[in-house]
PDB file of C-alpha atoms in Angstrom:
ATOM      1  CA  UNK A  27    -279.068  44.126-150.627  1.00 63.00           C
ATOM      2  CA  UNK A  28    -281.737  42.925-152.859  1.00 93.00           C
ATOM      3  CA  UNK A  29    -282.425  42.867-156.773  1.00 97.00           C
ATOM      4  CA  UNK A  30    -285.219  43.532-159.254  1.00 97.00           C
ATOM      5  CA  UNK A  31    -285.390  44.072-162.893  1.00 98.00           C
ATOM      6  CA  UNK A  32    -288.160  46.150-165.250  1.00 97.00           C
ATOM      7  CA  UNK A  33    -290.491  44.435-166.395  1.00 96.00           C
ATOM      8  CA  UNK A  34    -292.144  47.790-167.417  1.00 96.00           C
ATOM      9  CA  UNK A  35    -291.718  49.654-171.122  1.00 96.00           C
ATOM     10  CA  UNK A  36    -289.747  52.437-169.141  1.00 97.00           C
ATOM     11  CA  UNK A  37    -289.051  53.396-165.195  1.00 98.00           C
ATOM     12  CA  UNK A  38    -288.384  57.121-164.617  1.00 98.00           C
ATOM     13  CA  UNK A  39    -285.504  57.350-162.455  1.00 98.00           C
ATOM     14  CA  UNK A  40    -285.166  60.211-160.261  1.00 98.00           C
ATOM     15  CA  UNK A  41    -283.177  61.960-158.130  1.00 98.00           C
ATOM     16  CA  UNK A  42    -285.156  61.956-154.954  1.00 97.00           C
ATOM     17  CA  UNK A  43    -287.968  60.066-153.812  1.00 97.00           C
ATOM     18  CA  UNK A  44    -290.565  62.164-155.236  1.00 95.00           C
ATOM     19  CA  UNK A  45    -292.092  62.050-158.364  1.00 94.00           C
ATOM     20  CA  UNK A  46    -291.622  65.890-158.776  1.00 96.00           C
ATOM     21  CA  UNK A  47    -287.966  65.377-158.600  1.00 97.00           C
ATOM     22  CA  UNK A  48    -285.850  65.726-161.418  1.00 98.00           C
ATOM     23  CA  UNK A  49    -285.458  62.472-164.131  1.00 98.00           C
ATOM     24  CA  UNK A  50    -282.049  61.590-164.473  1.00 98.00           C
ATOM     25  CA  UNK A  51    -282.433  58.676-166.685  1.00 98.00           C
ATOM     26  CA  UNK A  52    -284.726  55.658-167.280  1.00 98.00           C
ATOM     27  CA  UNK A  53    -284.764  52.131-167.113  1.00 98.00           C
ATOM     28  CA  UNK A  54    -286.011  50.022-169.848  1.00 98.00           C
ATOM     29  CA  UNK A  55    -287.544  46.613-169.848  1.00 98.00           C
ATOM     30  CA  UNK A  56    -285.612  44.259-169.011  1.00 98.00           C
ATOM     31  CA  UNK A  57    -282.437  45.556-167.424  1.00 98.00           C
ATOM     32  CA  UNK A  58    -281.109  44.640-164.002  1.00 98.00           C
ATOM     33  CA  UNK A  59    -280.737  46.668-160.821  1.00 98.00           C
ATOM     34  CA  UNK A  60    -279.481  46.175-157.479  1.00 98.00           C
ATOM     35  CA  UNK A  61    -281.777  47.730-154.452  1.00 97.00           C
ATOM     36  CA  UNK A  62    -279.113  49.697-151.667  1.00 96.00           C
ATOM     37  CA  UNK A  63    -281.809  51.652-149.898  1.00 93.00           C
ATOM     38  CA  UNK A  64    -285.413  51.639-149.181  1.00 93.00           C
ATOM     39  CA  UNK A  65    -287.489  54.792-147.938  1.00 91.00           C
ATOM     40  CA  UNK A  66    -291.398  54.478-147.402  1.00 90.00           C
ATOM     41  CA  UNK A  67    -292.780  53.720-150.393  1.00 95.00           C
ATOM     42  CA  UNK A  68    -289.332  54.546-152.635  1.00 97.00           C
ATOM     43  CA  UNK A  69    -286.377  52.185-153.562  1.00 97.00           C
ATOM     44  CA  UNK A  70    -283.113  53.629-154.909  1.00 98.00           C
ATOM     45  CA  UNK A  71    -281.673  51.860-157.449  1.00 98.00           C
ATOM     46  CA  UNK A  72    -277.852  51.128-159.037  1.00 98.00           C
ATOM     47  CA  UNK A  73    -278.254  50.004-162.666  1.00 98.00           C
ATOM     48  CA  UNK A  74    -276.191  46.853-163.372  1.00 98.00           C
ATOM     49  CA  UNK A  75    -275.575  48.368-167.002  1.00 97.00           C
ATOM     50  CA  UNK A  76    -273.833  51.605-166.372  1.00 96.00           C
ATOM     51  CA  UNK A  77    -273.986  51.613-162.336  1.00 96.00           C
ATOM     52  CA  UNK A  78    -276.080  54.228-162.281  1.00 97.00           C
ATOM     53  CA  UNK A  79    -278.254  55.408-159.263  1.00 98.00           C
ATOM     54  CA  UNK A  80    -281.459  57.170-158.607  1.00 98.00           C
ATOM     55  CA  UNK A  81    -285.252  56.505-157.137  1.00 98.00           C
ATOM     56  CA  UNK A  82    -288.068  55.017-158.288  1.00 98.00           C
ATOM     57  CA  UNK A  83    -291.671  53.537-156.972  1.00 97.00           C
ATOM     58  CA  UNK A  84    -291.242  50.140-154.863  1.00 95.00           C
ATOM     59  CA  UNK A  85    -294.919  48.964-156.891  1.00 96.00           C
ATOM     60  CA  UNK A  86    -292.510  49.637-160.126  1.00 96.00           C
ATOM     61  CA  UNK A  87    -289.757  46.938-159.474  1.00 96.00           C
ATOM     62  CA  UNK A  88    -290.343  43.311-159.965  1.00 96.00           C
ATOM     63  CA  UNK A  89    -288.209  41.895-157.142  1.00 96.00           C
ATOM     64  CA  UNK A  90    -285.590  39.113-157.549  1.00 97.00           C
ATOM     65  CA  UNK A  91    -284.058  36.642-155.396  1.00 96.00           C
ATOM     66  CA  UNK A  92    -280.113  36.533-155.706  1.00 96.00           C
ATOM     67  CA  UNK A  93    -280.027  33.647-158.237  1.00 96.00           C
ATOM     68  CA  UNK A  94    -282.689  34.470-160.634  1.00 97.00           C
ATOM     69  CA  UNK A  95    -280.511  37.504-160.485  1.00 97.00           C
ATOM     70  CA  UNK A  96    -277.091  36.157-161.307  1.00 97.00           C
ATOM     71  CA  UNK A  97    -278.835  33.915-163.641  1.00 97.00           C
ATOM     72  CA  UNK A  98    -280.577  36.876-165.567  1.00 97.00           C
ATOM     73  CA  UNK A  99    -277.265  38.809-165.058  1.00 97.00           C
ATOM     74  CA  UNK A 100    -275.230  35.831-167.017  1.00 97.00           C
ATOM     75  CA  UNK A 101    -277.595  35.063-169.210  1.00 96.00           C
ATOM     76  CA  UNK A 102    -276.707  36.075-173.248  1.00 93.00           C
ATOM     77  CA  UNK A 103    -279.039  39.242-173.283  1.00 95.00           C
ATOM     78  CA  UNK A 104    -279.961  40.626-176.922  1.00 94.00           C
ATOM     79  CA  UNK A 105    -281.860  43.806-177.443  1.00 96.00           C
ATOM     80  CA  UNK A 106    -284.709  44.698-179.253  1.00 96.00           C
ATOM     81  CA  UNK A 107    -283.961  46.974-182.547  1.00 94.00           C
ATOM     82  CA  UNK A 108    -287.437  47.910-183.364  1.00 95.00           C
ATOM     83  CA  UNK A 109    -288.507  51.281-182.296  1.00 96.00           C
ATOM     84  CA  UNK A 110    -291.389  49.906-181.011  1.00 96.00           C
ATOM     85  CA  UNK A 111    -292.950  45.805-180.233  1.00 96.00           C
ATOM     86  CA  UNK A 112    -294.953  44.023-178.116  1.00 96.00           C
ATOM     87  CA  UNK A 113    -293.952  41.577-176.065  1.00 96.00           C
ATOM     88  CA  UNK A 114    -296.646  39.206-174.342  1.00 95.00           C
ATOM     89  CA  UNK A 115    -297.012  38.198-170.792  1.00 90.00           C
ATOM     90  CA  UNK A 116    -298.172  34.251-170.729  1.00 82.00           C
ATOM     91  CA  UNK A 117    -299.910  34.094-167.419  1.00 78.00           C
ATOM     92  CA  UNK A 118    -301.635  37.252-167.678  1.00 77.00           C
ATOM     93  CA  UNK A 119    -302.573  37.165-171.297  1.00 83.00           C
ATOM     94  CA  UNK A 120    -301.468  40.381-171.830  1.00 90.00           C
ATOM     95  CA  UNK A 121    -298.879  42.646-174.337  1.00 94.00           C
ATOM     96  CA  UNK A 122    -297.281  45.361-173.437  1.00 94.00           C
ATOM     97  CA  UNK A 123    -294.744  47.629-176.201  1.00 96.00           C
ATOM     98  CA  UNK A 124    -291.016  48.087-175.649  1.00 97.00           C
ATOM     99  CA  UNK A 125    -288.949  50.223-177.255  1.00 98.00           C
ATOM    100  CA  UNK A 126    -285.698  50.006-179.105  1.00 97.00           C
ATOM    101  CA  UNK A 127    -283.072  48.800-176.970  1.00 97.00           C
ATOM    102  CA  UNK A 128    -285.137  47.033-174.391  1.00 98.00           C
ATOM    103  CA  UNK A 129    -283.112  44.343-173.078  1.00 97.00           C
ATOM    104  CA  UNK A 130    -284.284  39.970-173.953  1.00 97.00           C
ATOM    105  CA  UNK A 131    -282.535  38.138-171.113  1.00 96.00           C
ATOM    106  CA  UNK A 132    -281.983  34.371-172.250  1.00 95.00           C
ATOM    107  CA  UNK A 133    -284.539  34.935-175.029  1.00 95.00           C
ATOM    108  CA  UNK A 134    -284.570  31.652-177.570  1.00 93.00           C
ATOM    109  CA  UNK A 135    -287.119  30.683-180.051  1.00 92.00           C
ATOM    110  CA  UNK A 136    -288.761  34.290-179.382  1.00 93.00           C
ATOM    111  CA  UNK A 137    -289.510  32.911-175.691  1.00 96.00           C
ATOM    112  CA  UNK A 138    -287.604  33.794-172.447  1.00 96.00           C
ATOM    113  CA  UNK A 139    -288.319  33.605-168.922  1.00 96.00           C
ATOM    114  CA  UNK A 140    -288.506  36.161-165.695  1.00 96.00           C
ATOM    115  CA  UNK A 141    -289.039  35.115-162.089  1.00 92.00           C
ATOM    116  CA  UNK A 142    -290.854  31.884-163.435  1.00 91.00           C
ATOM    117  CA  UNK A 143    -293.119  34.321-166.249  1.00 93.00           C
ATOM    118  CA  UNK A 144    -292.733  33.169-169.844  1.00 95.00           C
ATOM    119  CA  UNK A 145    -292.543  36.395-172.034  1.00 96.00           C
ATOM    120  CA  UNK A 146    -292.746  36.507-175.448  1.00 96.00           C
ATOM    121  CA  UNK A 147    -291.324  38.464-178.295  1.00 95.00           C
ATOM    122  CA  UNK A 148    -291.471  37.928-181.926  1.00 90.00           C
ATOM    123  CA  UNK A 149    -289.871  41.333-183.157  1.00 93.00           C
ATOM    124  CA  UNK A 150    -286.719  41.814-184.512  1.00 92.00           C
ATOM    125  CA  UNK A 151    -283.451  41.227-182.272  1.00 92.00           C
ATOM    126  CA  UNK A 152    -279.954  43.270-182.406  1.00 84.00           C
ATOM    127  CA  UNK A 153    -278.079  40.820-184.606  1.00 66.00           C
ATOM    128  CA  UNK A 154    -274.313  41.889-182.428  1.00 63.00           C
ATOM    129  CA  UNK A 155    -272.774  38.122-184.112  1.00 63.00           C
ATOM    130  CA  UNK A 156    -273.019  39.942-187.357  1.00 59.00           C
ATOM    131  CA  UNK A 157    -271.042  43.168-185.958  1.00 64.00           C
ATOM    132  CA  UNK A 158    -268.379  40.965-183.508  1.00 67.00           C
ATOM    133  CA  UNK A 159    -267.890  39.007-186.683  1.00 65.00           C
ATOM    134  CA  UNK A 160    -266.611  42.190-188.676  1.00 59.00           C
ATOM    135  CA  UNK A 161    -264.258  43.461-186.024  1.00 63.00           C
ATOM    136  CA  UNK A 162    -263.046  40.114-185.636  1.00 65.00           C
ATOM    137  CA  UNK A 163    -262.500  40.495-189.562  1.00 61.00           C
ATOM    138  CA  UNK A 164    -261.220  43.755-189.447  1.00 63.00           C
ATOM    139  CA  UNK A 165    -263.931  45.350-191.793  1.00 70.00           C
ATOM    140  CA  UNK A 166    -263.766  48.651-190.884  1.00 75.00           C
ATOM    141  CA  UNK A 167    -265.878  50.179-192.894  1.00 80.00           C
ATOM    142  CA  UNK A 168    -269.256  47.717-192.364  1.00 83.00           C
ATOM    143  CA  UNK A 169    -268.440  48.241-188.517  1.00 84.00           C
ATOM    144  CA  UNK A 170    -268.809  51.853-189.009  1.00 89.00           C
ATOM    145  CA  UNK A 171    -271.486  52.141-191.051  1.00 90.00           C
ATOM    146  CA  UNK A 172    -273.320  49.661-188.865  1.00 91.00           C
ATOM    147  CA  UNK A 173    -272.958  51.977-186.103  1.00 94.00           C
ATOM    148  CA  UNK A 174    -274.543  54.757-187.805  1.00 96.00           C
ATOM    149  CA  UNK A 175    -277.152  52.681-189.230  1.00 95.00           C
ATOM    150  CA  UNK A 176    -278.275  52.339-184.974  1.00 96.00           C
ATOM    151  CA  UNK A 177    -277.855  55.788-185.105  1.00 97.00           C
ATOM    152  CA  UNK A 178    -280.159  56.912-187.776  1.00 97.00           C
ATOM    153  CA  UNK A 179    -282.578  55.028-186.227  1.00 97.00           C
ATOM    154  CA  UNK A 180    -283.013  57.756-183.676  1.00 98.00           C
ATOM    155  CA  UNK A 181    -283.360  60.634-185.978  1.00 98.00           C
ATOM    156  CA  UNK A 182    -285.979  63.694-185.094  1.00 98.00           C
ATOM    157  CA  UNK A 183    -286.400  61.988-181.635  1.00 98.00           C
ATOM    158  CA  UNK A 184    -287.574  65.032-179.244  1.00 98.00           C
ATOM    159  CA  UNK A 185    -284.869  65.971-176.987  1.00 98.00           C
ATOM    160  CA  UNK A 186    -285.697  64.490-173.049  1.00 98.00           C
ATOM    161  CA  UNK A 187    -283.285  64.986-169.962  1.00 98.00           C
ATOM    162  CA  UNK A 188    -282.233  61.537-168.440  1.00 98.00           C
ATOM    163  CA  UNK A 189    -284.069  59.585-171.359  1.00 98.00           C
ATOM    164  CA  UNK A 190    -282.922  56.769-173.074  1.00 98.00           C
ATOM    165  CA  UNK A 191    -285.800  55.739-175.687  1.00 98.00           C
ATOM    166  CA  UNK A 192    -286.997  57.155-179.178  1.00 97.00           C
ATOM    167  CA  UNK A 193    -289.485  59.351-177.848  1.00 97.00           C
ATOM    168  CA  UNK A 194    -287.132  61.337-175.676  1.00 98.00           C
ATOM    169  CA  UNK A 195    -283.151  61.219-175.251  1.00 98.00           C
ATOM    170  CA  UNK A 196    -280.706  63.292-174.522  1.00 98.00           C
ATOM    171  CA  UNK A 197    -277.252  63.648-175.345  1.00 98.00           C
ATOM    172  CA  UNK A 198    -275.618  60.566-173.901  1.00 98.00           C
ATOM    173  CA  UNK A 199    -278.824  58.726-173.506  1.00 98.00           C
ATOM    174  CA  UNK A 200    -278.511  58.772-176.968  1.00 98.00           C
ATOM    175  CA  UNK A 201    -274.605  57.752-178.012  1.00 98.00           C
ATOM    176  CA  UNK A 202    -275.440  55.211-174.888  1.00 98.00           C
ATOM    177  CA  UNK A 203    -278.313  53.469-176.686  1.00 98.00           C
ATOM    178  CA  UNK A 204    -276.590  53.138-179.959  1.00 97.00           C
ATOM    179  CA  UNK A 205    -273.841  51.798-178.936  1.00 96.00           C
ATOM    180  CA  UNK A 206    -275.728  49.097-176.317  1.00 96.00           C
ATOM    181  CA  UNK A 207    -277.686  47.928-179.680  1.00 95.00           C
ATOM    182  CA  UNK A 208    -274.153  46.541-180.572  1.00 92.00           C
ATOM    183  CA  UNK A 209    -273.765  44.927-176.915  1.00 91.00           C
ATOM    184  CA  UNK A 210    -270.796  47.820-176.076  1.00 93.00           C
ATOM    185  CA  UNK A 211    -271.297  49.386-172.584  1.00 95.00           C
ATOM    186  CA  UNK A 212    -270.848  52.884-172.067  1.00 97.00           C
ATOM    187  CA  UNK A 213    -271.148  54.805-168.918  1.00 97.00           C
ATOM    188  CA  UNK A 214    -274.279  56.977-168.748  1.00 97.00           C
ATOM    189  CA  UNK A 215    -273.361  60.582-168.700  1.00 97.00           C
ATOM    190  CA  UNK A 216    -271.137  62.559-171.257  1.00 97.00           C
ATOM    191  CA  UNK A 217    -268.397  63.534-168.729  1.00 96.00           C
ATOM    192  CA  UNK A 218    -268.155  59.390-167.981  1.00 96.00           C
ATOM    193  CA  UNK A 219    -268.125  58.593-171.814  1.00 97.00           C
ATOM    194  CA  UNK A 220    -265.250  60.981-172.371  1.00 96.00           C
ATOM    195  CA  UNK A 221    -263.221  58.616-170.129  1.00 95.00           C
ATOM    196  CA  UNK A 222    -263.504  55.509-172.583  1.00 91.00           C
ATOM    197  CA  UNK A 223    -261.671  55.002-175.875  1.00 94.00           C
ATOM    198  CA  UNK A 224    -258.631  56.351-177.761  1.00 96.00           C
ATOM    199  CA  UNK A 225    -258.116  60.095-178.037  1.00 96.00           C
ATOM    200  CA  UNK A 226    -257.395  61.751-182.004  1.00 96.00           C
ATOM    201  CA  UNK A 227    -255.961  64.681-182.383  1.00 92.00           C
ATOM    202  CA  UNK A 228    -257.757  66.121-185.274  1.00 91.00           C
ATOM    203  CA  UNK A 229    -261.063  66.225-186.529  1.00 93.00           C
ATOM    204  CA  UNK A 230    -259.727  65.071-189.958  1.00 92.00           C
ATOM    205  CA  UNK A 231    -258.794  61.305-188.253  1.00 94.00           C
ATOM    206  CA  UNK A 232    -261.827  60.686-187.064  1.00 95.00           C
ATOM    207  CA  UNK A 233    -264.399  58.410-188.622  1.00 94.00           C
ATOM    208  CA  UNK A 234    -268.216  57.026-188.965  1.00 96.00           C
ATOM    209  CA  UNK A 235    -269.294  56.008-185.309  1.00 96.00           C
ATOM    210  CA  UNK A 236    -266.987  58.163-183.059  1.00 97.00           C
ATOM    211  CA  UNK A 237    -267.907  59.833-180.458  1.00 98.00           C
ATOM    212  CA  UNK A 238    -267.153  63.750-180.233  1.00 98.00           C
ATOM    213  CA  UNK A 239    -267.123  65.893-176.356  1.00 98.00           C
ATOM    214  CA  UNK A 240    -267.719  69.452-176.068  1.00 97.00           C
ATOM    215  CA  UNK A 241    -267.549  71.221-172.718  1.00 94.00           C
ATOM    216  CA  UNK A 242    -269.066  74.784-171.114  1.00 92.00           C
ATOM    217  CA  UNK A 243    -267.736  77.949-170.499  1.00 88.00           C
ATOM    218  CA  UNK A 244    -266.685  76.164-167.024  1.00 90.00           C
ATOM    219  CA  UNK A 245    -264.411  73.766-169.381  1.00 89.00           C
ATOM    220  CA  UNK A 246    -266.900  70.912-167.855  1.00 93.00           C
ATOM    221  CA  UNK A 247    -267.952  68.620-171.148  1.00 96.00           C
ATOM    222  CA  UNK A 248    -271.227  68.742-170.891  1.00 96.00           C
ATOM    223  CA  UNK A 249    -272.287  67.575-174.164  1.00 98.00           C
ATOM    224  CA  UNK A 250    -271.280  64.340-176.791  1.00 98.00           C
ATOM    225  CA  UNK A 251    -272.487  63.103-180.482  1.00 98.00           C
ATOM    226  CA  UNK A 252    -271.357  60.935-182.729  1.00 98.00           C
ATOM    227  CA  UNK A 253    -269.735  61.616-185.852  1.00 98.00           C
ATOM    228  CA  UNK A 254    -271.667  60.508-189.612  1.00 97.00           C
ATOM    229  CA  UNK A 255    -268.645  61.658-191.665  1.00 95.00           C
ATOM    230  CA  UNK A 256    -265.991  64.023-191.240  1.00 94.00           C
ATOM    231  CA  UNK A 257    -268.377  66.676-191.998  1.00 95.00           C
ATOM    232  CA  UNK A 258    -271.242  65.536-190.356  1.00 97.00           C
ATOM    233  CA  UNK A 259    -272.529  64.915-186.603  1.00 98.00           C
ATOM    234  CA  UNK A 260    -275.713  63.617-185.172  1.00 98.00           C
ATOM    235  CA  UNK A 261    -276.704  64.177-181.917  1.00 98.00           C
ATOM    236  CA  UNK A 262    -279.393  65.229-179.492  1.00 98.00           C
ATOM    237  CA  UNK A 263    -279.788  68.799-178.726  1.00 97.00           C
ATOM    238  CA  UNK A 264    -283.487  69.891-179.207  1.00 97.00           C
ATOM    239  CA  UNK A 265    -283.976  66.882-181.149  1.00 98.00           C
ATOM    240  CA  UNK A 266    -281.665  63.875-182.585  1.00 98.00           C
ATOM    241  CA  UNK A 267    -280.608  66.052-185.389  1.00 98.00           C
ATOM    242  CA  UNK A 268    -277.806  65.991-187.625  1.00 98.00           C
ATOM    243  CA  UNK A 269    -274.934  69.209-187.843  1.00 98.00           C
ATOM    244  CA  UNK A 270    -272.320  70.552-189.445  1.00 98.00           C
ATOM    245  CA  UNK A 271    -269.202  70.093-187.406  1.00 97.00           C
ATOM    246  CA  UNK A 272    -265.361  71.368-187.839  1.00 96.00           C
ATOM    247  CA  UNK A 273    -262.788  71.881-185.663  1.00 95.00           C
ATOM    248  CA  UNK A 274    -263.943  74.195-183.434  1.00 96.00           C
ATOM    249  CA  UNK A 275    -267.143  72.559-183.002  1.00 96.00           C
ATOM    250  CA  UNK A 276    -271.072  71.835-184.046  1.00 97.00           C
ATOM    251  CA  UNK A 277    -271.853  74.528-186.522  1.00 97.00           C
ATOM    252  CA  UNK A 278    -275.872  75.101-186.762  1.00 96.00           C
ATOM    253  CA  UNK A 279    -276.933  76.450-190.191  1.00 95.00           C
ATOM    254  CA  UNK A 280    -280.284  77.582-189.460  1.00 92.00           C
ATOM    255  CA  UNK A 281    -279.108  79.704-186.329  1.00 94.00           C
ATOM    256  CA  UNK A 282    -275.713  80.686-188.287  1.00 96.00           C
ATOM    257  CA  UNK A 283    -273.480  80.039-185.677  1.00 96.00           C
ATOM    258  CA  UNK A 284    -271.515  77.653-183.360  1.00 96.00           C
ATOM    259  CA  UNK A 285    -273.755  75.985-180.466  1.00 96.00           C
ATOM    260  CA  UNK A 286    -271.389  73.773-179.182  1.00 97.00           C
ATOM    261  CA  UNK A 287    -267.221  73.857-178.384  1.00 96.00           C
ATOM    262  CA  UNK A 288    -265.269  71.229-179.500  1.00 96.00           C
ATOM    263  CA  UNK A 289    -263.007  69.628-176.756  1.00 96.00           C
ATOM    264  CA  UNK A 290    -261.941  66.231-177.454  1.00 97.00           C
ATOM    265  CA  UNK A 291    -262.808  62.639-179.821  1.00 97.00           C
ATOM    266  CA  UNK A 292    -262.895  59.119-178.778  1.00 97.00           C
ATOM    267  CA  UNK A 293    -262.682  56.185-180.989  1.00 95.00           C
ATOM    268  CA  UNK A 294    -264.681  53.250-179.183  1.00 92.00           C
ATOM    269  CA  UNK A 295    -264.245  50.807-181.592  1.00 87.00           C
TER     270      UNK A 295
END
């Protein structure tokens, strides 16, 4: 088994090794993957984030030995919170833009280092000491809003199956990206998020930053968002938009009816 890590804005990862196979999510700069398979010119892929799998171009991985690996894997790893930065490339003399929630292995001083490449980055950084500090405290209610806050961030982004950035996400793409800007992992698809957290019973416990399931006419959640207020959900379906919700689900005004069934809500933090 061998190792790489993006050092690309974003990766399309697909299902097969074809590039007119479906995308069922994408890797941003910066995060880690471990290679289990190799076929031609393809490479597929399990994400060290969520353990994710899928294909993508061998010419699109920047290959690692096993300890610049581990020590990229160890290494404290803010993310980017601007929607979009450049980020320089030393040796080549060249910038490149990353979106939000690209990940900054080891990055100090604005400066951090890949397979022996200084890169640097002088945009802003996911501040998490500022979040871990208030659920150390116990403040609730600036851990909440803080969450949202992330949230908001991707309002009116377009609606993309398996993508993960502000100019296209889908459903859990989404509630996965807000909740990595605050360093907490979540798996990548809805059915996998519904398995973390505490269940509440009623609609009327719930608060700012949890997360909300709703499943098909097969009973098969297929679907997740994150709750504003107890009134109020955002989440991506068309775009990142924000919804009336109740208890039996996402009510959408301008169509005058229910788009979504409710089926269960996780607190995460």
């Amino acid at each position: 088994m061998t190792f790489g890590v993006s050092t690309q804005s974003l990766i399309s990862l697909r299902s097969e090794p074809d590039h007119r196979s479906e995308m069922v999510s994408q890797i941003l700069f910066g995060e880690l993957f471990r290679i289990i398979f190799s076929e031609k010119t393809w490479i597929r892929v399990r994400l060290t984030y969520d353990n994710y799998e899928g294909w993508i171009e061998q010419k699109q991985a920047t290959l690692l030995d096993e300890g610049e690996f581990l020590r990229l894997l160890n290494a404290d790893t803010p993310v980017s919170n601007d929607l979009v930065q450049l980020i320089s490339l030393e040796s080549r003399k060249t910038v490149m833009p990353i979106v939000l929630g690209s990940s900054l292995p080891g990055i100090m001083e604005n400066k951090f280092v890949i397979n022996h490449e200084n890169f640097f980055f002088e945009g802003g950084i996911s501040d998490s000491k500022v979040f871990e500090d208030a659920l150390q405290h116990s403040d609730r209610h600036k851990v909440r809003q803080s969450i949202v806050d992330d949230a908001m961030l991707y309002h009116n982004a377009p609606y993309l199956w398996g993508g993960r950035s502000p100019f296209g996400i889908d459903c859990s793409g989404f509630t996965q990206m807000v909740y990595k800007l605050k360093k907490i992992r979540l798996m990548r698809d809805a059915s996998q998020q519904a398995n973390h957290g505490e269940p509440l019973s009623f609609i009327t416990e719930s608060e700012p930053g949890d997360l909300v399931f709703f499943d098909n006419e097969e009973g098969v959640i297929s679907h997740v968002g994150m709750m504003i207020d107890k009134q109020r959900i955002i989440h991506a379906s068309g775009s990142v938009r924000i919804d009336k919700i109740d208890h039996e689900g996402i009510y959408n005004e301008a169509e005058n009816r229910y788009t979504h069934k409710l089926r269960i809500i996780k607190r995460m933090v």
